[in-house]
JSON list of C-alpha atoms in Angstrom, two decimals:
[
{"chain": "V", "resi": 20, "resn": "UNK", "atom": "CA", "xyz": [-25.44, -70.41, 15.62]},
{"chain": "V", "resi": 21, "resn": "UNK", "atom": "CA", "xyz": [-27.73, -72.37, 13.31]},
{"chain": "V", "resi": 22, "resn": "UNK", "atom": "CA", "xyz": [-26.53, -75.65, 11.81]},
{"chain": "V", "resi": 23, "resn": "UNK", "atom": "CA", "xyz": [-27.04, -75.74, 8.06]},
{"chain": "V", "resi": 24, "resn": "UNK", "atom": "CA", "xyz": [-26.72, -78.87, 5.95]},
{"chain": "V", "resi": 25, "resn": "UNK", "atom": "CA", "xyz": [-26.44, -78.97, 2.19]},
{"chain": "V", "resi": 26, "resn": "UNK", "atom": "CA", "xyz": [-26.88, -82.00, -0.02]},
{"chain": "V", "resi": 27, "resn": "UNK", "atom": "CA", "xyz": [-25.26, -83.15, -2.20]},
{"chain": "V", "resi": 28, "resn": "UNK", "atom": "CA", "xyz": [-21.81, -81.80, -1.50]},
{"chain": "V", "resi": 29, "resn": "UNK", "atom": "CA", "xyz": [-20.64, -82.59, -5.01]},
{"chain": "V", "resi": 30, "resn": "UNK", "atom": "CA", "xyz": [-22.45, -83.49, -8.20]},
{"chain": "V", "resi": 31, "resn": "UNK", "atom": "CA", "xyz": [-21.33, -84.14, -11.75]},
{"chain": "V", "resi": 32, "resn": "UNK", "atom": "CA", "xyz": [-23.90, -84.45, -14.51]},
{"chain": "V", "resi": 33, "resn": "UNK", "atom": "CA", "xyz": [-24.34, -84.18, -18.22]},
{"chain": "V", "resi": 34, "resn": "UNK", "atom": "CA", "xyz": [-25.35, -81.01, -19.98]},
{"chain": "V", "resi": 35, "resn": "UNK", "atom": "CA", "xyz": [-29.11, -80.66, -20.30]},
{"chain": "V", "resi": 36, "resn": "UNK", "atom": "CA", "xyz": [-30.05, -82.38, -17.06]},
{"chain": "V", "resi": 37, "resn": "UNK", "atom": "CA", "xyz": [-31.63, -80.70, -14.06]},
{"chain": "V", "resi": 38, "resn": "UNK", "atom": "CA", "xyz": [-29.99, -80.80, -10.65]},
{"chain": "V", "resi": 39, "resn": "UNK", "atom": "CA", "xyz": [-31.62, -80.23, -7.28]},
{"chain": "V", "resi": 40, "resn": "UNK", "atom": "CA", "xyz": [-29.66, -78.99, -4.28]},
{"chain": "V", "resi": 41, "resn": "UNK", "atom": "CA", "xyz": [-31.12, -79.16, -0.78]},
{"chain": "V", "resi": 42, "resn": "UNK", "atom": "CA", "xyz": [-30.46, -76.79, 2.08]},
{"chain": "V", "resi": 43, "resn": "UNK", "atom": "CA", "xyz": [-31.65, -77.83, 5.52]},
{"chain": "V", "resi": 44, "resn": "UNK", "atom": "CA", "xyz": [-31.70, -75.84, 8.72]},
{"chain": "V", "resi": 45, "resn": "UNK", "atom": "CA", "xyz": [-31.16, -78.59, 11.30]},
{"chain": "V", "resi": 46, "resn": "UNK", "atom": "CA", "xyz": [-31.79, -76.76, 14.54]},
{"chain": "V", "resi": 47, "resn": "UNK", "atom": "CA", "xyz": [-33.66, -73.63, 13.61]},
{"chain": "V", "resi": 48, "resn": "UNK", "atom": "CA", "xyz": [-36.89, -72.82, 11.83]},
{"chain": "V", "resi": 49, "resn": "UNK", "atom": "CA", "xyz": [-35.81, -70.46, 9.09]},
{"chain": "V", "resi": 50, "resn": "UNK", "atom": "CA", "xyz": [-38.33, -68.20, 7.43]},
{"chain": "V", "resi": 51, "resn": "UNK", "atom": "CA", "xyz": [-35.55, -66.84, 5.24]},
{"chain": "V", "resi": 52, "resn": "UNK", "atom": "CA", "xyz": [-32.71, -68.60, 3.50]},
{"chain": "V", "resi": 53, "resn": "UNK", "atom": "CA", "xyz": [-30.26, -67.24, 0.98]},
{"chain": "V", "resi": 54, "resn": "UNK", "atom": "CA", "xyz": [-28.67, -68.87, -2.07]},
{"chain": "V", "resi": 55, "resn": "UNK", "atom": "CA", "xyz": [-25.23, -67.79, -3.22]},
{"chain": "V", "resi": 56, "resn": "UNK", "atom": "CA", "xyz": [-22.98, -68.70, -6.10]},
{"chain": "V", "resi": 57, "resn": "UNK", "atom": "CA", "xyz": [-19.20, -68.60, -5.87]},
{"chain": "V", "resi": 58, "resn": "UNK", "atom": "CA", "xyz": [-16.73, -68.90, -8.73]},
{"chain": "V", "resi": 59, "resn": "UNK", "atom": "CA", "xyz": [-13.17, -70.08, -8.04]},
{"chain": "V", "resi": 60, "resn": "UNK", "atom": "CA", "xyz": [-11.14, -67.54, -6.07]},
{"chain": "V", "resi": 61, "resn": "UNK", "atom": "CA", "xyz": [-14.00, -65.07, -6.10]},
{"chain": "V", "resi": 62, "resn": "UNK", "atom": "CA", "xyz": [-16.43, -63.70, -3.58]},
{"chain": "V", "resi": 63, "resn": "UNK", "atom": "CA", "xyz": [-19.97, -64.83, -2.85]},
{"chain": "V", "resi": 64, "resn": "UNK", "atom": "CA", "xyz": [-22.66, -63.56, -5.17]},
{"chain": "V", "resi": 65, "resn": "UNK", "atom": "CA", "xyz": [-26.20, -63.52, -3.85]},
{"chain": "V", "resi": 66, "resn": "UNK", "atom": "CA", "xyz": [-28.57, -65.22, -6.26]},
{"chain": "V", "resi": 67, "resn": "UNK", "atom": "CA", "xyz": [-31.87, -65.10, -4.41]},
{"chain": "V", "resi": 68, "resn": "UNK", "atom": "CA", "xyz": [-33.61, -64.83, -1.09]},
{"chain": "V", "resi": 69, "resn": "UNK", "atom": "CA", "xyz": [-35.81, -67.79, -0.29]},
{"chain": "V", "resi": 70, "resn": "UNK", "atom": "CA", "xyz": [-38.93, -67.05, 1.77]},
{"chain": "V", "resi": 71, "resn": "UNK", "atom": "CA", "xyz": [-40.91, -69.84, 3.39]},
{"chain": "V", "resi": 72, "resn": "UNK", "atom": "CA", "xyz": [-44.34, -70.20, 1.83]},
{"chain": "V", "resi": 73, "resn": "UNK", "atom": "CA", "xyz": [-43.87, -67.54, -0.82]},
{"chain": "V", "resi": 74, "resn": "UNK", "atom": "CA", "xyz": [-41.96, -66.88, -4.01]},
{"chain": "V", "resi": 75, "resn": "UNK", "atom": "CA", "xyz": [-38.25, -66.32, -3.87]},
{"chain": "V", "resi": 76, "resn": "UNK", "atom": "CA", "xyz": [-36.81, -62.89, -4.54]},
{"chain": "V", "resi": 77, "resn": "UNK", "atom": "CA", "xyz": [-34.15, -63.04, -7.23]},
{"chain": "V", "resi": 78, "resn": "UNK", "atom": "CA", "xyz": [-31.23, -60.66, -7.66]},
{"chain": "V", "resi": 79, "resn": "UNK", "atom": "CA", "xyz": [-30.88, -58.68, -10.85]},
{"chain": "V", "resi": 80, "resn": "UNK", "atom": "CA", "xyz": [-29.47, -60.77, -13.66]},
{"chain": "V", "resi": 81, "resn": "UNK", "atom": "CA", "xyz": [-30.36, -64.14, -12.14]},
{"chain": "V", "resi": 82, "resn": "UNK", "atom": "CA", "xyz": [-32.73, -66.15, -14.33]},
{"chain": "V", "resi": 83, "resn": "UNK", "atom": "CA", "xyz": [-35.62, -67.34, -12.20]},
{"chain": "V", "resi": 84, "resn": "UNK", "atom": "CA", "xyz": [-36.61, -69.97, -14.77]},
{"chain": "V", "resi": 85, "resn": "UNK", "atom": "CA", "xyz": [-33.09, -71.36, -14.76]},
{"chain": "V", "resi": 86, "resn": "UNK", "atom": "CA", "xyz": [-32.66, -71.41, -10.98]},
{"chain": "V", "resi": 87, "resn": "UNK", "atom": "CA", "xyz": [-35.89, -72.61, -9.38]},
{"chain": "V", "resi": 88, "resn": "UNK", "atom": "CA", "xyz": [-36.15, -72.09, -5.64]},
{"chain": "V", "resi": 89, "resn": "UNK", "atom": "CA", "xyz": [-38.68, -73.76, -3.39]},
{"chain": "V", "resi": 90, "resn": "UNK", "atom": "CA", "xyz": [-38.96, -73.07, 0.34]},
{"chain": "V", "resi": 91, "resn": "UNK", "atom": "CA", "xyz": [-41.89, -75.26, 1.31]},
{"chain": "V", "resi": 92, "resn": "UNK", "atom": "CA", "xyz": [-41.05, -75.69, 4.98]},
{"chain": "V", "resi": 93, "resn": "UNK", "atom": "CA", "xyz": [-39.24, -73.82, 7.73]},
{"chain": "V", "resi": 94, "resn": "UNK", "atom": "CA", "xyz": [-36.32, -76.24, 7.56]},
{"chain": "V", "resi": 95, "resn": "UNK", "atom": "CA", "xyz": [-35.86, -76.91, 3.85]},
{"chain": "V", "resi": 96, "resn": "UNK", "atom": "CA", "xyz": [-35.14, -74.83, 0.79]},
{"chain": "V", "resi": 97, "resn": "UNK", "atom": "CA", "xyz": [-34.21, -76.33, -2.57]},
{"chain": "V", "resi": 98, "resn": "UNK", "atom": "CA", "xyz": [-32.43, -74.88, -5.58]},
{"chain": "V", "resi": 99, "resn": "UNK", "atom": "CA", "xyz": [-32.99, -76.61, -8.91]},
{"chain": "V", "resi": 100, "resn": "UNK", "atom": "CA", "xyz": [-30.68, -75.78, -11.78]},
{"chain": "V", "resi": 101, "resn": "UNK", "atom": "CA", "xyz": [-32.77, -76.57, -14.82]},
{"chain": "V", "resi": 102, "resn": "UNK", "atom": "CA", "xyz": [-31.31, -77.75, -18.12]},
{"chain": "V", "resi": 103, "resn": "UNK", "atom": "CA", "xyz": [-27.82, -77.22, -16.75]},
{"chain": "V", "resi": 104, "resn": "UNK", "atom": "CA", "xyz": [-24.96, -76.28, -19.05]},
{"chain": "V", "resi": 105, "resn": "UNK", "atom": "CA", "xyz": [-21.20, -76.07, -18.45]},
{"chain": "V", "resi": 106, "resn": "UNK", "atom": "CA", "xyz": [-21.44, -72.36, -17.64]},
{"chain": "V", "resi": 107, "resn": "UNK", "atom": "CA", "xyz": [-23.67, -73.25, -14.68]},
{"chain": "V", "resi": 108, "resn": "UNK", "atom": "CA", "xyz": [-20.75, -75.12, -13.10]},
{"chain": "V", "resi": 109, "resn": "UNK", "atom": "CA", "xyz": [-19.98, -73.40, -9.82]},
{"chain": "V", "resi": 110, "resn": "UNK", "atom": "CA", "xyz": [-20.01, -73.67, -6.03]},
{"chain": "V", "resi": 111, "resn": "UNK", "atom": "CA", "xyz": [-23.52, -73.07, -4.68]},
{"chain": "V", "resi": 112, "resn": "UNK", "atom": "CA", "xyz": [-23.91, -72.17, -1.01]},
{"chain": "V", "resi": 113, "resn": "UNK", "atom": "CA", "xyz": [-27.01, -71.56, 1.09]},
{"chain": "V", "resi": 114, "resn": "UNK", "atom": "CA", "xyz": [-27.32, -69.65, 4.33]},
{"chain": "V", "resi": 115, "resn": "UNK", "atom": "CA", "xyz": [-29.85, -69.21, 7.09]},
{"chain": "V", "resi": 116, "resn": "UNK", "atom": "CA", "xyz": [-30.64, -65.98, 8.86]},
{"chain": "V", "resi": 117, "resn": "UNK", "atom": "CA", "xyz": [-31.72, -66.60, 12.43]},
{"chain": "V", "resi": 118, "resn": "UNK", "atom": "CA", "xyz": [-33.10, -63.21, 13.40]},
{"chain": "V", "resi": 119, "resn": "UNK", "atom": "CA", "xyz": [-33.82, -59.83, 11.88]},
{"chain": "V", "resi": 120, "resn": "UNK", "atom": "CA", "xyz": [-31.50, -57.29, 10.36]},
{"chain": "V", "resi": 121, "resn": "UNK", "atom": "CA", "xyz": [-28.23, -57.15, 12.16]},
{"chain": "V", "resi": 122, "resn": "UNK", "atom": "CA", "xyz": [-28.06, -60.86, 12.85]},
{"chain": "V", "resi": 123, "resn": "UNK", "atom": "CA", "xyz": [-25.56, -63.29, 11.37]},
{"chain": "V", "resi": 124, "resn": "UNK", "atom": "CA", "xyz": [-26.12, -65.61, 8.47]},
{"chain": "V", "resi": 125, "resn": "UNK", "atom": "CA", "xyz": [-24.96, -69.20, 8.96]},
{"chain": "V", "resi": 126, "resn": "UNK", "atom": "CA", "xyz": [-23.75, -71.03, 5.88]},
{"chain": "V", "resi": 127, "resn": "UNK", "atom": "CA", "xyz": [-23.88, -74.60, 4.69]},
{"chain": "V", "resi": 128, "resn": "UNK", "atom": "CA", "xyz": [-20.78, -76.29, 3.34]},
{"chain": "V", "resi": 129, "resn": "UNK", "atom": "CA", "xyz": [-21.78, -75.73, -0.27]},
{"chain": "V", "resi": 130, "resn": "UNK", "atom": "CA", "xyz": [-22.44, -77.89, -3.30]},
{"chain": "V", "resi": 131, "resn": "UNK", "atom": "CA", "xyz": [-19.89, -78.16, -6.07]},
{"chain": "V", "resi": 132, "resn": "UNK", "atom": "CA", "xyz": [-21.72, -78.55, -9.36]},
{"chain": "V", "resi": 133, "resn": "UNK", "atom": "CA", "xyz": [-19.83, -79.70, -12.45]},
{"chain": "V", "resi": 134, "resn": "UNK", "atom": "CA", "xyz": [-21.66, -79.92, -15.76]},
{"chain": "V", "resi": 135, "resn": "UNK", "atom": "CA", "xyz": [-19.95, -81.91, -18.49]},
{"chain": "E", "resi": 25, "resn": "UNK", "atom": "CA", "xyz": [-24.98, -49.39, -5.71]},
{"chain": "E", "resi": 26, "resn": "UNK", "atom": "CA", "xyz": [-23.53, -50.40, -2.40]},
{"chain": "E", "resi": 27, "resn": "UNK", "atom": "CA", "xyz": [-20.16, -52.07, -2.34]},
{"chain": "E", "resi": 28, "resn": "UNK", "atom": "CA", "xyz": [-17.51, -53.30, 0.06]},
{"chain": "E", "resi": 29, "resn": "UNK", "atom": "CA", "xyz": [-13.82, -53.04, -0.78]},
{"chain": "E", "resi": 30, "resn": "UNK", "atom": "CA", "xyz": [-11.39, -55.40, 0.92]},
{"chain": "E", "resi": 31, "resn": "UNK", "atom": "CA", "xyz": [-7.58, -55.26, 1.09]},
{"chain": "E", "resi": 32, "resn": "UNK", "atom": "CA", "xyz": [-5.20, -56.93, 0.69]},
{"chain": "E", "resi": 33, "resn": "UNK", "atom": "CA", "xyz": [-6.26, -59.71, -1.66]},
{"chain": "E", "resi": 34, "resn": "UNK", "atom": "CA", "xyz": [-3.43, -61.92, -0.44]},
{"chain": "E", "resi": 35, "resn": "UNK", "atom": "CA", "xyz": [-1.44, -61.80, 2.77]},
{"chain": "E", "resi": 36, "resn": "UNK", "atom": "CA", "xyz": [1.46, -63.97, 3.92]},
{"chain": "E", "resi": 37, "resn": "UNK", "atom": "CA", "xyz": [2.71, -63.77, 7.51]},
{"chain": "E", "resi": 38, "resn": "UNK", "atom": "CA", "xyz": [5.10, -65.75, 9.63]},
{"chain": "E", "resi": 39, "resn": "UNK", "atom": "CA", "xyz": [3.61, -67.92, 12.32]},
{"chain": "E", "resi": 40, "resn": "UNK", "atom": "CA", "xyz": [3.22, -65.89, 15.49]},
{"chain": "E", "resi": 41, "resn": "UNK", "atom": "CA", "xyz": [2.96, -62.55, 13.69]},
{"chain": "E", "resi": 42, "resn": "UNK", "atom": "CA", "xyz": [-0.20, -60.48, 13.42]},
{"chain": "E", "resi": 43, "resn": "UNK", "atom": "CA", "xyz": [-2.42, -60.12, 10.36]},
{"chain": "E", "resi": 44, "resn": "UNK", "atom": "CA", "xyz": [-4.69, -57.20, 9.53]},
{"chain": "E", "resi": 45, "resn": "UNK", "atom": "CA", "xyz": [-7.37, -57.13, 6.86]},
{"chain": "E", "resi": 46, "resn": "UNK", "atom": "CA", "xyz": [-9.21, -53.93, 6.03]},
{"chain": "E", "resi": 47, "resn": "UNK", "atom": "CA", "xyz": [-12.61, -53.23, 4.51]},
{"chain": "E", "resi": 48, "resn": "UNK", "atom": "CA", "xyz": [-14.38, -50.08, 3.41]},
{"chain": "E", "resi": 49, "resn": "UNK", "atom": "CA", "xyz": [-18.11, -49.89, 2.84]},
{"chain": "E", "resi": 50, "resn": "UNK", "atom": "CA", "xyz": [-20.21, -47.37, 0.96]},
{"chain": "E", "resi": 51, "resn": "UNK", "atom": "CA", "xyz": [-23.68, -47.55, 2.55]},
{"chain": "E", "resi": 52, "resn": "UNK", "atom": "CA", "xyz": [-23.69, -45.18, 5.50]},
{"chain": "E", "resi": 53, "resn": "UNK", "atom": "CA", "xyz": [-26.84, -46.91, 6.81]},
{"chain": "E", "resi": 54, "resn": "UNK", "atom": "CA", "xyz": [-25.03, -50.27, 7.22]},
{"chain": "E", "resi": 55, "resn": "UNK", "atom": "CA", "xyz": [-24.97, -51.23, 10.88]},
{"chain": "E", "resi": 56, "resn": "UNK", "atom": "CA", "xyz": [-23.81, -54.84, 11.02]},
{"chain": "E", "resi": 57, "resn": "UNK", "atom": "CA", "xyz": [-20.42, -56.13, 9.92]},
{"chain": "E", "resi": 58, "resn": "UNK", "atom": "CA", "xyz": [-19.57, -59.85, 10.09]},
{"chain": "E", "resi": 59, "resn": "UNK", "atom": "CA", "xyz": [-16.31, -61.55, 9.21]},
{"chain": "E", "resi": 60, "resn": "UNK", "atom": "CA", "xyz": [-16.20, -65.03, 7.72]},
{"chain": "E", "resi": 61, "resn": "UNK", "atom": "CA", "xyz": [-13.43, -67.58, 7.31]},
{"chain": "E", "resi": 62, "resn": "UNK", "atom": "CA", "xyz": [-13.68, -69.95, 4.38]},
{"chain": "E", "resi": 63, "resn": "UNK", "atom": "CA", "xyz": [-11.50, -73.02, 4.11]},
{"chain": "E", "resi": 64, "resn": "UNK", "atom": "CA", "xyz": [-11.00, -74.82, 0.84]},
{"chain": "E", "resi": 65, "resn": "UNK", "atom": "CA", "xyz": [-14.14, -76.64, -0.29]},
{"chain": "E", "resi": 66, "resn": "UNK", "atom": "CA", "xyz": [-16.19, -75.43, 2.66]},
{"chain": "E", "resi": 67, "resn": "UNK", "atom": "CA", "xyz": [-18.81, -72.80, 3.31]},
{"chain": "E", "resi": 68, "resn": "UNK", "atom": "CA", "xyz": [-17.94, -69.56, 5.12]},
{"chain": "E", "resi": 69, "resn": "UNK", "atom": "CA", "xyz": [-17.86, -69.74, 8.92]},
{"chain": "E", "resi": 70, "resn": "UNK", "atom": "CA", "xyz": [-18.67, -66.70, 11.05]},
{"chain": "E", "resi": 71, "resn": "UNK", "atom": "CA", "xyz": [-15.67, -65.82, 13.20]},
{"chain": "E", "resi": 72, "resn": "UNK", "atom": "CA", "xyz": [-16.59, -62.44, 14.64]},
{"chain": "E", "resi": 73, "resn": "UNK", "atom": "CA", "xyz": [-19.03, -59.61, 14.04]},
{"chain": "E", "resi": 74, "resn": "UNK", "atom": "CA", "xyz": [-19.57, -56.05, 15.16]},
{"chain": "E", "resi": 75, "resn": "UNK", "atom": "CA", "xyz": [-22.51, -53.70, 15.27]},
{"chain": "E", "resi": 76, "resn": "UNK", "atom": "CA", "xyz": [-22.38, -50.00, 14.59]},
{"chain": "E", "resi": 77, "resn": "UNK", "atom": "CA", "xyz": [-22.87, -48.97, 18.21]},
{"chain": "E", "resi": 78, "resn": "UNK", "atom": "CA", "xyz": [-19.56, -50.58, 19.14]},
{"chain": "E", "resi": 79, "resn": "UNK", "atom": "CA", "xyz": [-16.08, -49.47, 18.12]},
{"chain": "E", "resi": 80, "resn": "UNK", "atom": "CA", "xyz": [-14.16, -52.64, 18.90]},
{"chain": "E", "resi": 81, "resn": "UNK", "atom": "CA", "xyz": [-14.81, -56.26, 19.76]},
{"chain": "E", "resi": 82, "resn": "UNK", "atom": "CA", "xyz": [-12.36, -58.96, 20.74]},
{"chain": "E", "resi": 83, "resn": "UNK", "atom": "CA", "xyz": [-12.57, -62.73, 20.96]},
{"chain": "E", "resi": 84, "resn": "UNK", "atom": "CA", "xyz": [-9.30, -64.34, 22.06]},
{"chain": "E", "resi": 85, "resn": "UNK", "atom": "CA", "xyz": [-6.82, -63.84, 19.18]},
{"chain": "E", "resi": 86, "resn": "UNK", "atom": "CA", "xyz": [-9.33, -62.14, 16.91]},
{"chain": "E", "resi": 87, "resn": "UNK", "atom": "CA", "xyz": [-10.51, -58.55, 17.10]},
{"chain": "E", "resi": 88, "resn": "UNK", "atom": "CA", "xyz": [-12.54, -56.27, 14.87]},
{"chain": "E", "resi": 89, "resn": "UNK", "atom": "CA", "xyz": [-12.52, -52.47, 14.86]},
{"chain": "E", "resi": 90, "resn": "UNK", "atom": "CA", "xyz": [-15.07, -50.17, 13.29]},
{"chain": "E", "resi": 91, "resn": "UNK", "atom": "CA", "xyz": [-14.78, -46.52, 12.29]},
{"chain": "E", "resi": 92, "resn": "UNK", "atom": "CA", "xyz": [-18.26, -45.44, 11.25]},
{"chain": "E", "resi": 93, "resn": "UNK", "atom": "CA", "xyz": [-17.19, -41.94, 10.30]},
{"chain": "E", "resi": 94, "resn": "UNK", "atom": "CA", "xyz": [-14.64, -43.21, 7.83]},
{"chain": "E", "resi": 95, "resn": "UNK", "atom": "CA", "xyz": [-16.74, -46.27, 6.95]},
{"chain": "E", "resi": 96, "resn": "UNK", "atom": "CA", "xyz": [-13.82, -48.60, 7.65]},
{"chain": "E", "resi": 97, "resn": "UNK", "atom": "CA", "xyz": [-13.66, -51.83, 9.59]},
{"chain": "E", "resi": 98, "resn": "UNK", "atom": "CA", "xyz": [-10.74, -54.15, 10.13]},
{"chain": "E", "resi": 99, "resn": "UNK", "atom": "CA", "xyz": [-10.00, -57.70, 11.26]},
{"chain": "E", "resi": 100, "resn": "UNK", "atom": "CA", "xyz": [-6.97, -58.26, 13.45]},
{"chain": "E", "resi": 101, "resn": "UNK", "atom": "CA", "xyz": [-5.55, -61.72, 14.11]},
{"chain": "E", "resi": 102, "resn": "UNK", "atom": "CA", "xyz": [-2.74, -61.95, 16.63]},
{"chain": "E", "resi": 103, "resn": "UNK", "atom": "CA", "xyz": [-0.30, -64.81, 17.22]},
{"chain": "E", "resi": 104, "resn": "UNK", "atom": "CA", "xyz": [-1.21, -66.37, 13.92]},
{"chain": "E", "resi": 105, "resn": "UNK", "atom": "CA", "xyz": [-1.10, -70.13, 13.51]},
{"chain": "E", "resi": 106, "resn": "UNK", "atom": "CA", "xyz": [-0.95, -72.31, 10.37]},
{"chain": "E", "resi": 107, "resn": "UNK", "atom": "CA", "xyz": [-4.60, -73.25, 10.89]},
{"chain": "E", "resi": 108, "resn": "UNK", "atom": "CA", "xyz": [-5.52, -69.60, 10.42]},
{"chain": "E", "resi": 109, "resn": "UNK", "atom": "CA", "xyz": [-4.63, -70.01, 6.74]},
{"chain": "E", "resi": 110, "resn": "UNK", "atom": "CA", "xyz": [-7.86, -69.55, 4.76]},
{"chain": "E", "resi": 111, "resn": "UNK", "atom": "CA", "xyz": [-9.81, -66.97, 2.79]},
{"chain": "E", "resi": 112, "resn": "UNK", "atom": "CA", "xyz": [-11.40, -64.26, 4.91]},
{"chain": "E", "resi": 113, "resn": "UNK", "atom": "CA", "xyz": [-14.43, -62.26, 3.80]},
{"chain": "E", "resi": 114, "resn": "UNK", "atom": "CA", "xyz": [-15.83, -59.11, 5.33]},
{"chain": "E", "resi": 115, "resn": "UNK", "atom": "CA", "xyz": [-19.44, -58.13, 4.81]},
{"chain": "E", "resi": 116, "resn": "UNK", "atom": "CA", "xyz": [-21.82, -55.29, 5.54]},
{"chain": "E", "resi": 117, "resn": "UNK", "atom": "CA", "xyz": [-25.56, -55.40, 5.76]},
{"chain": "E", "resi": 118, "resn": "UNK", "atom": "CA", "xyz": [-27.59, -53.11, 3.53]},
{"chain": "E", "resi": 119, "resn": "UNK", "atom": "CA", "xyz": [-30.13, -50.52, 4.57]},
{"chain": "E", "resi": 120, "resn": "UNK", "atom": "CA", "xyz": [-33.72, -51.65, 4.34]},
{"chain": "E", "resi": 121, "resn": "UNK", "atom": "CA", "xyz": [-32.91, -55.28, 3.51]},
{"chain": "E", "resi": 122, "resn": "UNK", "atom": "CA", "xyz": [-31.49, -58.39, 5.15]},
{"chain": "E", "resi": 123, "resn": "UNK", "atom": "CA", "xyz": [-28.84, -58.85, 2.49]},
{"chain": "E", "resi": 124, "resn": "UNK", "atom": "CA", "xyz": [-25.10, -58.72, 2.93]},
{"chain": "E", "resi": 125, "resn": "UNK", "atom": "CA", "xyz": [-22.62, -57.16, 0.57]},
{"chain": "E", "resi": 126, "resn": "UNK", "atom": "CA", "xyz": [-19.42, -59.21, 0.70]},
{"chain": "E", "resi": 127, "resn": "UNK", "atom": "CA", "xyz": [-15.89, -58.01, 0.20]},
{"chain": "E", "resi": 128, "resn": "UNK", "atom": "CA", "xyz": [-13.70, -59.63, -2.42]},
{"chain": "E", "resi": 129, "resn": "UNK", "atom": "CA", "xyz": [-11.84, -61.81, 0.05]},
{"chain": "E", "resi": 130, "resn": "UNK", "atom": "CA", "xyz": [-8.31, -62.04, 1.45]},
{"chain": "E", "resi": 131, "resn": "UNK", "atom": "CA", "xyz": [-6.27, -65.19, 1.10]},
{"chain": "E", "resi": 132, "resn": "UNK", "atom": "CA", "xyz": [-4.22, -65.47, 4.28]},
{"chain": "E", "resi": 133, "resn": "UNK", "atom": "CA", "xyz": [-1.25, -67.79, 4.38]},
{"chain": "E", "resi": 134, "resn": "UNK", "atom": "CA", "xyz": [0.51, -68.37, 7.68]},
{"chain": "E", "resi": 135, "resn": "UNK", "atom": "CA", "xyz": [4.02, -69.69, 7.14]},
{"chain": "E", "resi": 136, "resn": "UNK", "atom": "CA", "xyz": [5.34, -72.16, 9.72]}
]
């Protein structure tokens, strides 16, 4: 399966700052990447689908101005949490889909974001 | 909307025993069902998957069964080991999209 790298793995910052999380597909050119959010002891919640060269598709209830997604190349998608507040603290995970429908998604190891 | 129910939420078994986790999905057009294992502080790792044209798939100690009529699928782990302890998520794809709907997760604890 695809190897997915996320950076940073852990970040702590003050309220009001913006934080950028990178998701890299190391061995596969991904036209589609997914961004998830996971609260402690809960399931994965899809935030948005990141499409290379076009605008991301956000799930209902996810603020696109708060969570900026850029997928400028086939190997890199970034999620920027703008003006972060304590309620944005969470575990953010990206995944890569290697083929069409009916193919597995391969996940990165996530980024733990803590906003003070 | 579509949803996936997963049971149990927690499961404790003795080392060497079997563990079974069950999921039910609502979208009759779903045709791909992966299972993921998530260890603490890590992202989910794909452990096995099944497509709708297959009723059962096995990979060493892990097997998945699918009943399309009942819209059930299950994960079976035999001869459990302490390193099997983790949170397991089932998922189903959704008709017309590439998105997964995830189950709520099962925390498996294998007691040595």
